[in-house]
Coordinates of C-alpha atoms and ligand atoms in Angstrom, one line a residue:
M1 CA 0.0 0.0 0.0
A2 CA 1.4 3.5 -0.9
S3 CA 2.4 5.7 1.9
P4 CA -0.1 8.4 2.6
A5 CA 0.6 12.1 2.1
L6 CA 2.0 14.1 5.1
T7 CA -1.1 16.2 5.6
M8 CA -4.8 15.6 5.6
S9 CA -8.2 17.4 6.0
A10 CA -9.7 17.3 9.4
L11 CA -12.6 19.0 11.3
L12 CA -10.9 21.0 14.0
L13 CA -12.4 22.7 17.0
D14 CA -12.4 26.5 17.0
T15 CA -13.3 27.5 20.6
S16 CA -13.3 31.3 19.9
K17 CA -16.1 30.9 17.3
H18 CA -17.9 28.0 19.1
T19 CA -17.7 25.8 16.0
A20 CA -15.4 23.5 14.1
T21 CA -13.9 24.1 10.6
V22 CA -12.2 21.9 8.0
Q23 CA -8.5 22.6 8.0
T24 CA -5.3 21.0 6.7
T25 CA -3.2 19.4 9.5
P26 CA -0.4 16.8 9.8
I27 CA -1.4 13.1 9.6
P28 CA -1.0 11.7 13.1
T29 CA 1.7 9.1 13.8
P30 CA 0.6 5.9 15.6
G31 CA 2.2 5.4 19.0
P32 CA 3.1 1.9 20.5
G33 CA 0.1 -0.5 20.0
E34 CA -1.8 2.0 17.8
L35 CA -3.1 1.8 14.3
L36 CA -3.1 4.5 11.6
I37 CA -6.5 4.2 9.9
R38 CA -7.8 5.7 6.7
V39 CA -11.3 6.9 7.6
H40 CA -14.0 5.9 5.1
A41 CA -17.1 6.9 7.0
V42 CA -18.0 8.8 10.2
A43 CA -21.3 8.7 12.1
L44 CA -22.6 11.6 14.1
N45 CA -23.5 11.6 17.8
P46 CA -25.2 14.4 19.8
V47 CA -22.0 14.9 21.9
D48 CA -20.0 15.7 18.7
A49 CA -22.2 18.7 18.0
L50 CA -22.7 19.7 21.7
Y51 CA -19.0 20.1 22.4
S52 CA -18.3 21.8 19.1
F53 CA -20.9 24.5 19.9
K54 CA -20.1 24.6 23.6
P55 CA -16.4 23.7 23.5
L56 CA -14.3 22.2 26.3
G57 CA -10.5 22.6 26.3
S58 CA -8.4 24.1 23.6
S59 CA -8.8 24.9 19.9
G60 CA -7.2 22.9 17.1
R61 CA -8.3 19.4 18.2
V62 CA -10.0 17.0 15.9
V63 CA -13.7 16.6 16.7
G64 CA -15.8 13.5 16.3
S65 CA -16.2 10.0 17.8
D66 CA -17.5 7.2 15.5
F67 CA -15.6 5.9 12.5
A68 CA -15.0 3.0 10.1
G69 CA -12.1 2.6 7.7
T70 CA -9.0 0.6 6.7
V71 CA -5.8 0.0 8.5
V72 CA -2.8 1.8 6.9
S73 CA -0.1 0.7 9.3
S74 CA 0.4 -0.4 12.8
S75 CA 3.0 0.4 15.4
P76 CA 4.2 -2.6 17.5
S77 CA 3.1 -2.7 21.1
S78 CA 5.8 -1.8 23.7
N79 CA 4.6 -5.0 25.4
V80 CA 7.2 -7.7 24.2
A81 CA 4.7 -10.5 24.7
S82 CA 2.2 -8.9 22.3
S83 CA 4.5 -6.9 20.0
E84 CA 3.0 -8.4 16.8
S85 CA 0.0 -6.5 15.6
A86 CA -3.1 -8.6 14.8
F87 CA -3.9 -6.2 12.0
S88 CA -2.6 -5.9 8.4
P89 CA -2.8 -3.0 6.0
G90 CA -6.2 -3.0 4.3
D91 CA -8.1 -4.6 7.2
R92 CA -11.6 -3.2 7.5
V93 CA -12.1 -1.9 11.1
S94 CA -14.4 0.3 13.2
G95 CA -14.2 2.0 16.6
F96 CA -14.7 5.3 18.4
L97 CA -12.5 8.1 19.9
Q98 CA -13.4 10.9 22.2
G99 CA -12.2 13.7 20.1
A100 CA -13.0 17.2 21.4
C101 CA -15.6 15.9 23.8
S102 CA -13.0 16.2 26.6
V103 CA -11.1 18.9 28.4
N104 CA -7.8 17.1 27.9
D105 CA -6.2 16.5 24.5
R106 CA -7.7 13.3 23.1
P107 CA -7.6 12.1 19.4
G108 CA -10.7 12.6 17.3
A109 CA -12.2 10.8 14.3
F110 CA -13.6 13.3 11.8
A111 CA -10.5 13.4 9.6
D112 CA -9.0 11.6 6.6
Y113 CA -6.7 9.6 8.9
L114 CA -6.8 8.9 12.6
V115 CA -4.8 6.8 15.2
C116 CA -6.5 4.5 17.5
P117 CA -5.3 1.8 20.0
A118 CA -5.4 -1.6 18.2
D119 CA -7.4 -3.2 21.0
L120 CA -10.2 -0.7 20.7
V121 CA -11.3 -1.5 17.1
W122 CA -13.3 -4.4 15.8
C123 CA -13.2 -6.1 12.4
V124 CA -16.0 -5.2 10.1
P125 CA -17.6 -8.2 8.3
D126 CA -17.4 -8.1 4.5
S127 CA -21.2 -8.0 4.2
M128 CA -21.3 -4.7 6.2
S129 CA -20.6 -1.3 4.6
F130 CA -18.3 1.2 6.2
E131 CA -21.3 3.5 6.6
E132 CA -23.2 0.9 8.5
A133 CA -20.2 -0.1 10.6
S134 CA -19.5 3.5 11.6
T135 CA -22.9 3.6 13.5
I136 CA -22.2 0.8 15.9
S137 CA -19.2 1.4 18.2
L138 CA -20.1 4.3 20.5
C139 CA -23.9 3.6 20.8
G140 CA -23.5 -0.2 20.8
L141 CA -20.9 0.0 23.6
T142 CA -23.2 2.5 25.5
A143 CA -26.0 0.0 25.3
A144 CA -23.8 -2.9 26.3
Q145 CA -22.4 -1.1 29.3
A146 CA -25.9 -0.2 30.5
L147 CA -27.3 -3.7 30.2
F148 CA -24.4 -5.9 31.2
Q149 CA -22.4 -3.7 33.6
R150 CA -25.1 -1.6 35.3
L151 CA -28.3 -3.7 35.0
G152 CA -26.5 -7.0 35.5
L153 CA -27.7 -9.0 32.5
V154 CA -25.5 -11.7 31.1
A155 CA -23.5 -10.5 28.1
P156 CA -23.8 -12.8 25.0
W157 CA -20.0 -13.3 25.1
D158 CA -19.9 -14.3 28.9
S159 CA -19.5 -17.9 29.9
I160 CA -22.7 -19.0 31.7
T161 CA -22.5 -19.9 35.3
K162 CA -25.0 -22.3 36.9
P163 CA -27.5 -19.9 38.5
T164 CA -28.0 -17.9 35.3
S165 CA -28.6 -21.1 33.2
Q166 CA -31.9 -21.7 35.0
A167 CA -34.9 -20.5 33.0
R168 CA -36.3 -17.2 34.0
E169 CA -38.7 -14.5 32.6
I170 CA -38.2 -10.8 32.7
Y171 CA -40.1 -7.6 31.7
A172 CA -37.8 -4.9 30.3
L173 CA -38.6 -1.3 29.2
I174 CA -36.5 0.8 26.8
Y175 CA -37.6 4.4 26.9
G176 CA -36.6 6.1 23.6
A177 CA -36.6 2.8 21.7
S178 CA -35.9 4.5 18.4
T179 CA -32.7 6.3 19.6
S180 CA -29.4 4.9 18.3
V181 CA -28.6 3.5 21.7
G182 CA -32.1 2.1 22.1
L183 CA -31.9 0.2 18.7
Y184 CA -28.7 -1.6 19.9
A185 CA -30.0 -2.1 23.4
A186 CA -33.0 -4.1 22.1
Q187 CA -30.8 -6.3 20.0
L188 CA -28.4 -6.9 22.8
L189 CA -31.2 -7.7 25.2
H190 CA -32.6 -10.4 22.9
L191 CA -29.1 -11.9 22.4
S192 CA -28.5 -11.9 26.1
A193 CA -31.9 -13.6 26.8
K194 CA -31.2 -16.3 24.2
H195 CA -27.7 -16.9 25.7
S196 CA -29.0 -17.1 29.3
N197 CA -32.2 -19.1 29.0
T198 CA -34.3 -16.1 29.7
T199 CA -37.7 -15.1 28.2
V200 CA -37.8 -11.4 27.8
H201 CA -41.0 -9.4 27.4
L202 CA -39.6 -6.2 25.7
L203 CA -41.7 -3.1 26.0
G204 CA -40.8 0.3 24.6
T205 CA -41.8 3.9 23.9
A206 CA -41.3 5.8 20.7
S207 CA -43.2 7.8 18.1
P208 CA -46.0 5.9 16.4
A209 CA -44.2 6.3 13.1
R210 CA -41.5 4.0 14.4
F211 CA -43.8 1.2 15.8
D212 CA -43.5 -1.1 12.7
L213 CA -39.7 -0.8 12.7
L214 CA -39.5 -1.7 16.4
R215 CA -42.0 -4.6 16.3
A216 CA -40.0 -6.3 13.5
A217 CA -36.8 -8.2 13.9
P218 CA -34.1 -7.7 15.1
Y219 CA -35.8 -5.3 17.7
S220 CA -38.9 -7.5 18.2
Y221 CA -40.8 -5.4 20.7
E222 CA -43.8 -7.1 22.3
H223 CA -45.5 -3.7 22.7
V224 CA -44.5 -0.1 21.8
I225 CA -46.3 2.8 23.4
S226 CA -46.2 6.5 22.3
Y227 CA -44.3 8.5 24.8
R228 CA -46.6 11.4 24.0
D229 CA -49.5 9.6 25.7
A230 CA -49.6 11.3 29.1
D231 CA -50.4 8.0 30.8
W232 CA -47.7 5.9 29.1
P233 CA -46.1 4.8 32.4
S234 CA -49.4 3.2 33.5
Q235 CA -49.9 1.6 30.1
I236 CA -46.5 0.0 30.5
R237 CA -47.3 -1.3 34.0
R238 CA -50.5 -2.8 32.8
L239 CA -48.5 -4.9 30.2
T240 CA -46.5 -6.6 33.0
L241 CA -47.4 -9.6 35.0
D242 CA -50.1 -8.6 37.5
S243 CA -49.2 -5.0 36.7
R244 CA -46.2 -5.4 39.0
G245 CA -43.9 -3.3 36.8
V246 CA -40.8 -4.0 34.8
D247 CA -37.7 -5.8 36.2
I248 CA -35.2 -3.5 34.3
A249 CA -35.5 -0.2 32.4
L250 CA -33.1 1.8 30.3
D251 CA -34.0 5.5 29.8
C252 CA -32.3 6.4 26.5
I253 CA -33.4 10.1 26.8
S254 CA -32.8 10.8 30.5
Q255 CA -34.1 14.4 30.3
N256 CA -36.4 16.5 32.4
S257 CA -39.3 14.2 33.7
T258 CA -38.3 11.0 31.9
V259 CA -36.2 9.4 34.7
G260 CA -39.0 10.0 37.2
Q261 CA -41.6 8.6 34.8
V262 CA -39.5 5.5 33.9
S263 CA -38.9 5.0 37.7
S264 CA -42.7 4.7 38.1
T265 CA -42.8 1.7 35.8
L266 CA -40.3 -0.4 37.9
R267 CA -41.4 -3.3 40.1
D268 CA -40.2 -3.4 43.7
G269 CA -36.5 -4.0 43.5
G270 CA -36.4 -3.2 39.7
K271 CA -33.3 -1.6 38.3
L272 CA -32.9 1.5 36.1
A273 CA -30.0 2.7 33.9
V274 CA -29.8 6.2 32.6
L275 CA -27.6 7.8 29.9
R276 CA -27.2 11.3 31.4
S277 CA -25.8 12.1 34.8
R278 CA -27.8 13.4 37.7
A279 CA -24.8 15.8 38.3
A280 CA -25.2 17.4 34.9
G281 CA -28.8 18.3 35.9
A282 CA -30.4 17.0 32.7
W283 CA -33.2 15.3 34.5
D284 CA -35.4 16.2 37.5
A285 CA -34.1 14.2 40.4
S286 CA -37.0 15.4 42.6
L287 CA -39.3 13.1 40.6
V288 CA -37.3 10.0 41.4
P289 CA -38.3 8.1 44.7
A290 CA -35.4 7.9 47.2
H291 CA -35.2 4.1 47.1
I292 CA -34.5 4.1 43.3
D293 CA -30.9 4.7 42.2
P294 CA -30.7 5.5 38.5
L295 CA -27.4 4.0 37.3
Y296 CA -25.3 6.3 35.1
D297 CA -22.0 5.9 33.4
A298 CA -20.3 7.6 30.5
V299 CA -19.3 5.5 27.5
W300 CA -15.9 7.3 27.6
R301 CA -14.9 5.1 30.5
G302 CA -14.8 2.3 28.1
L303 CA -11.6 3.9 26.7
G304 CA -10.0 2.9 30.0
E305 CA -8.0 6.1 30.1
R306 CA -8.1 9.2 32.3
V307 CA -10.6 11.5 30.8
Q308 CA -11.7 15.0 31.8
Y309 CA -15.2 15.3 30.9
H310 CA -17.8 17.9 31.8
S311 CA -17.3 18.6 35.5
M312 CA -16.1 15.0 36.0
I313 CA -12.7 13.3 35.9
L314 CA -13.0 9.7 34.8
E315 CA -10.0 7.8 36.1
A316 CA -8.2 5.2 34.0
N317 CA -10.1 1.9 34.5
A318 CA -8.6 -1.4 33.2
E319 CA -11.8 -3.3 33.9
M320 CA -13.9 -0.9 31.7
R321 CA -11.3 -1.2 28.9
Q322 CA -11.4 -5.0 29.1
F323 CA -15.2 -4.9 28.8
S324 CA -14.8 -2.8 25.6
R325 CA -12.2 -5.3 24.3
D326 CA -14.6 -8.2 25.0
F327 CA -17.5 -6.4 23.2
F328 CA -15.3 -5.4 20.2
G329 CA -13.9 -9.0 20.1
W330 CA -17.4 -10.4 20.0
L331 CA -18.4 -7.9 17.2
S332 CA -15.4 -9.1 15.3
S333 CA -16.6 -12.7 15.0
K334 CA -16.2 -14.4 11.6
D335 CA -19.7 -16.0 12.1
G336 CA -21.4 -13.1 10.5
V337 CA -23.0 -9.8 11.6
R338 CA -23.7 -9.8 15.3
L339 CA -25.5 -6.5 15.5
Q340 CA -27.6 -5.0 12.7
A341 CA -26.5 -1.4 12.1
N342 CA -28.8 1.5 12.8
P343 CA -30.7 2.6 9.6
V344 CA -28.2 5.0 7.9
R345 CA -29.1 8.4 6.5
R346 CA -26.2 9.0 4.1
M347 CA -25.6 12.7 4.1
P348 CA -24.4 14.5 1.0
G349 CA -20.9 15.9 0.9
G350 CA -18.0 15.2 3.2
L351 CA -16.3 16.8 6.3
E352 CA -17.1 20.3 5.0
K353 CA -20.8 19.6 5.4
V354 CA -20.8 18.1 8.9
V355 CA -21.2 21.3 10.9
G356 CA -23.6 23.1 8.6
D357 CA -25.9 20.2 8.0
G358 CA -25.4 17.2 10.4
F359 CA -24.6 19.2 13.6
M360 CA -27.7 21.4 12.9
L361 CA -29.9 18.3 12.9
I362 CA -28.4 16.7 16.0
G363 CA -27.5 19.9 18.0
E364 CA -29.6 21.6 20.5
G365 CA -31.5 25.0 20.8
D366 CA -30.6 27.4 18.0
A367 CA -29.1 24.7 15.8
V368 CA -32.3 22.7 15.7
K369 CA -34.4 25.8 15.1
Q370 CA -32.2 26.6 12.0
A371 CA -32.5 23.0 10.8
E372 CA -36.3 23.3 11.0
G373 CA -36.2 26.0 8.4
R374 CA -34.2 23.9 5.9
K375 CA -36.1 22.4 3.0
E376 CA -33.6 19.8 1.7
E377 CA -34.8 16.2 1.9
W378 CA -31.7 15.2 4.0
M379 CA -32.5 17.9 6.6
R380 CA -35.7 16.3 7.8
P381 CA -35.8 15.6 11.6
I382 CA -34.0 12.5 12.7
S383 CA -36.1 9.5 13.9
G384 CA -34.7 6.0 14.1
E385 CA -31.7 6.9 11.8
K386 CA -28.1 7.6 12.1
L387 CA -26.4 10.5 10.2
V388 CA -23.4 9.3 8.3
Y389 CA -20.8 11.0 6.1
S390 CA -18.7 9.0 3.6
L391 CA -15.1 10.4 3.3
V392 CA -14.0 8.1 0.5
Q393 CA -16.3 7.9 -2.5
Ligands
NAP401 N1 -23.9 7.9 28.8 C1 -23.3 8.0 27.6 O1 -22.1 7.8 27.6 C2 -24.0 8.2 26.4 C3 -23.6 7.6 25.2 C4 -24.4 7.8 24.0 C5 -25.5 8.7 24.1 N2 -25.8 9.3 25.2 C6 -27.0 10.2 25.3 O2 -28.1 9.4 25.1 C7 -29.1 10.1 24.4 C8 -29.5 9.3 23.2 O3 -28.5 9.3 22.3 P1 -28.7 8.7 20.8 O4 -27.5 9.0 20.0 O5 -29.1 7.3 21.0 O6 -30.0 9.5 20.3 P2 -30.6 9.8 18.9 O7 -30.5 8.6 18.1 O8 -30.1 11.1 18.4 O9 -32.1 10.0 19.4 C9 -33.1 10.5 18.5 C10 -34.5 9.9 18.9 O10 -34.8 10.5 20.2 C11 -36.2 10.3 20.4 N3 -36.6 11.4 21.3 C12 -36.3 12.7 21.3 N4 -36.9 13.3 22.4 C13 -37.5 12.3 23.1 C14 -38.3 12.3 24.3 N5 -38.5 13.4 25.0 N6 -38.9 11.1 24.7 C15 -38.7 10.0 24.0 N7 -37.9 10.0 22.8 C16 -37.4 11.1 22.4 C17 -36.8 10.5 19.0 O11 -37.6 9.4 18.9 P3 -38.9 9.3 18.0 O12 -38.4 9.5 16.6 O13 -39.5 7.9 18.2 O14 -39.8 10.4 18.4 C18 -35.6 10.3 18.0 O15 -35.7 9.3 17.1 C19 -28.5 11.5 24.1 O16 -28.9 12.4 25.1 C20 -27.0 11.2 24.2 O17 -26.2 12.4 24.5 C21 -25.1 9.1 26.4

């Protein structure tokens, strides 16, 4: 494979203007145990827009998290026992970085090339496009952390121990079933149930326009309720055994009154995972009964490195990194596609269109208002889809 040029285009944070702009910058050099990757597709997450418009840390850093691409080169690990890279040039891989969603200097993904630790990518099956693959890493890992680390379900890659191999039946609620995280959570929940001899009754909330999608495989909801119905929590309770409530719930929105409402659907002793922290004040903690502890974590902890994020410092955590490795190792299976990618909305243009189009759609406040005034077909509101840009045509 020919050596790449020395410079590349990248979307760089501009803190003075509260935005990001495409600029020419040096191609990064992989450190020990890292891969240099040619980026073919990037998927957008709300945090990418949020921390471009409300920046943390310094200018000039590459923004963006989710990517898929091909390995250009690898740098041997400093660990003698594993100094051979498992990857070869041309291998198709996917992963996520933190980019400018941090206070400290972290690598980002929205660029022609990036560097990433070799243990934090997964091998993309031949049947999956780069665009599809780019949607999976961050939201798939977020869903996996919530279900298997916080809510205590058995991961499909875990070896089964005796107590969990006994048949059981659970009721589960995913609030915000059509979100990117929710679409992966439903799939992982079914795979976990199959793996652990569990019958799962999956209940969800979404807009009625998404009901057909959610009732079909691989999401296979038993019932989906509109979250715009004022009495949706009692509708959910009535769908559970003797109206006792759900055993586990994942709130994929975790905003304003949602955590309180989702809490009200839990059975006694039921567990709830949330995606936004109580400390950030995104949801109204006064609506949550004192005996319920909404379990939060940030997906960035899966990177296993010390990260300054928001008002928090996430300390390096080898266990969290091992969980990410296990998840990515499972995704890399040669047995075929493990998780069906989110439906992709392939956005026109490349990096130069990310802020003006994509971030307008997934941003908050003024950005969304501006997007509402746009008439192009690709600027319609997002529902059950992931925005993706192709960087290699
Ligand atoms: N903890 C973490 O590390 C972590 C990781 C990833 C994401 N997150 C956070 O999790 C949230 C979801 O992220 P995502 O990327 O999965 O979202 P997304 O795909 O952008 O979500 C879009 C969907 O949200 C639904 N929605 C919007 N407002 C809603 C409301 N009030 N009630 C119910 N549904 C609503 C809409 O559903 P309908 O079309 O059906 O109306 C829409 O389809 C974001 O706040 C994100 O920042 C946290």
